[in-house]
XYZ file of C-alpha atoms in Angstrom:
164
model
C 0.132 0.115 -0.027
C 2.822 2.399 1.295
C 4.503 1.706 -2.308
C 1.424 2.751 -4.473
C 0.872 5.857 -2.398
C 4.752 6.738 -3.177
C 4.638 5.645 -6.715
C 1.347 7.888 -7.395
C 2.784 10.970 -5.581
C 5.771 10.805 -7.747
C 3.561 10.386 -10.839
C 1.332 13.538 -9.669
C 4.629 15.310 -9.276
C 5.893 14.385 -12.675
C 2.675 15.444 -14.382
C 2.659 19.094 -12.384
C 6.238 19.635 -13.606
C 5.325 18.465 -17.343
C 2.393 20.941 -17.295
C 4.110 23.662 -15.636
C 7.588 22.976 -17.311
C 5.627 23.507 -21.010
C 3.458 26.283 -19.760
C 6.697 28.240 -19.339
C 8.403 27.178 -22.236
C 9.266 29.721 -25.021
C 8.815 28.592 -28.713
C 11.627 28.890 -30.785
C 12.521 31.737 -32.702
C 13.527 31.400 -36.533
C 16.459 33.006 -37.350
C 15.994 36.620 -38.586
C 12.393 36.682 -37.526
C 11.581 39.108 -35.031
C 9.288 38.352 -32.524
C 5.802 39.691 -32.110
C 5.541 42.522 -29.687
C 1.819 43.761 -28.886
C 1.729 47.417 -29.927
C 5.273 47.570 -31.586
C 6.624 46.789 -35.343
C 9.555 44.661 -34.912
C 10.328 44.390 -38.751
C 14.227 44.906 -38.823
C 15.805 42.589 -41.319
C 16.679 42.051 -44.946
C 13.866 42.003 -47.584
C 13.904 40.614 -50.972
C 11.678 42.531 -53.540
C 10.449 43.477 -56.793
C 9.754 47.037 -58.195
C 7.883 48.123 -61.322
C 8.046 51.739 -62.627
C 4.850 53.643 -63.950
C 4.338 52.948 -67.493
C 4.613 56.750 -68.053
C 7.870 57.018 -66.378
C 10.104 59.889 -68.082
C 13.293 57.704 -68.262
C 11.895 54.546 -69.386
C 10.031 52.110 -67.446
C 11.372 49.066 -65.812
C 10.873 46.071 -63.419
C 13.712 45.354 -61.310
C 14.805 42.969 -58.284
C 16.042 44.904 -55.073
C 17.326 43.757 -51.399
C 16.131 46.199 -48.341
C 18.382 46.011 -45.397
C 16.322 47.739 -42.790
C 17.407 48.819 -39.573
C 15.384 49.665 -36.409
C 16.650 50.023 -32.411
C 14.461 47.992 -30.009
C 11.470 47.904 -32.164
C 11.349 51.507 -32.329
C 8.856 53.703 -34.956
C 11.963 55.074 -36.566
C 13.744 53.406 -39.392
C 16.749 53.714 -41.758
C 18.627 51.462 -44.175
C 19.620 50.729 -47.900
C 18.579 49.508 -51.032
C 20.879 47.248 -52.543
C 21.203 45.995 -56.102
C 21.451 42.179 -55.897
C 23.173 41.914 -59.304
C 26.543 43.657 -57.742
C 25.880 43.759 -54.174
C 26.015 47.772 -54.541
C 23.983 49.994 -52.240
C 21.786 52.261 -54.847
C 19.746 54.304 -52.439
C 19.203 54.843 -48.639
C 15.752 55.661 -46.748
C 14.694 56.967 -43.601
C 11.329 56.742 -41.992
C 8.891 55.720 -39.573
C 6.712 52.202 -38.747
C 3.372 52.373 -36.895
C 1.112 49.195 -36.071
C -2.256 49.435 -38.081
C -3.367 45.738 -36.666
C -2.263 42.902 -34.749
C -0.074 41.596 -37.518
C 0.417 44.408 -39.933
C 2.507 47.654 -39.711
C 2.361 50.758 -41.618
C 5.950 51.937 -43.167
C 6.367 55.297 -44.401
C 9.650 57.763 -45.385
C 11.759 59.107 -48.179
C 14.354 57.430 -50.264
C 17.418 59.056 -51.870
C 19.950 58.013 -54.358
C 23.723 57.572 -53.283
C 26.267 60.312 -54.282
C 27.850 59.198 -57.474
C 25.667 56.499 -58.281
C 23.330 56.312 -61.102
C 20.145 57.171 -59.152
C 21.887 60.438 -57.155
C 19.262 62.803 -58.218
C 16.219 60.390 -57.045
C 14.327 61.722 -53.994
C 11.207 59.594 -53.269
C 8.247 59.271 -50.971
C 7.450 55.388 -50.058
C 4.536 53.948 -48.075
C 3.692 50.138 -47.683
C 1.824 48.061 -45.383
C 3.754 44.867 -43.748
C 2.053 42.266 -42.547
C 3.261 38.698 -41.282
C 2.412 35.734 -43.322
C 1.644 32.058 -42.336
C 5.370 31.313 -41.785
C 5.755 34.690 -39.420
C 7.863 36.904 -42.190
C 6.933 40.233 -42.831
C 5.921 41.189 -46.658
C 3.898 43.893 -48.497
C 2.066 43.702 -51.855
C 0.793 47.234 -51.769
C 4.153 49.272 -51.909
C 4.328 52.418 -53.330
C 6.898 55.023 -54.393
C 6.392 58.506 -55.555
C 9.104 60.580 -57.536
C 9.620 63.806 -55.927
C 12.862 64.951 -57.927
C 11.399 64.769 -61.400
C 14.517 63.046 -62.535
C 13.526 59.285 -61.750
C 10.092 57.373 -61.398
C 7.292 56.571 -59.570
C 5.812 52.765 -59.126
C 5.036 49.696 -56.801
C 6.695 47.353 -54.990
C 6.361 43.996 -53.429
C 8.683 42.369 -50.659
C 9.400 39.638 -48.273
C 11.587 39.170 -45.680
C 14.270 36.784 -46.294
């Protein structure tokens, strides 16, 4: 009888440890994917994307790929970064802006992009905006990005991108 009480007590302790242990375990975070923080947009990282110039572009419309490296401190509202040409790895444009939550899984990205001095887009200045949302795999993506030329030297258009 005493053995049965000891075995039952041990099983109860193991069951409690199992339930409590799994209740406090943190889910694994995939490399490069920021955790979801309520009320904040933790979107820093690398993104691969496609830009499509408006057909009325004065310098010839084109479709191109890009890599965006987005920097952000402590999931704050201010962002900055670089747009890189994946063909040669060179920085083409730099940007500054803000990010604000718009829903549980989406954030609004707004800012200005300018060309790098000495580069082919040196005279370019654009406003941009997009809504980034988390997809089912937990990565940020946008399908509704827009850039508007402010300089009169470059093209306006649309873009889409996904976190790498």
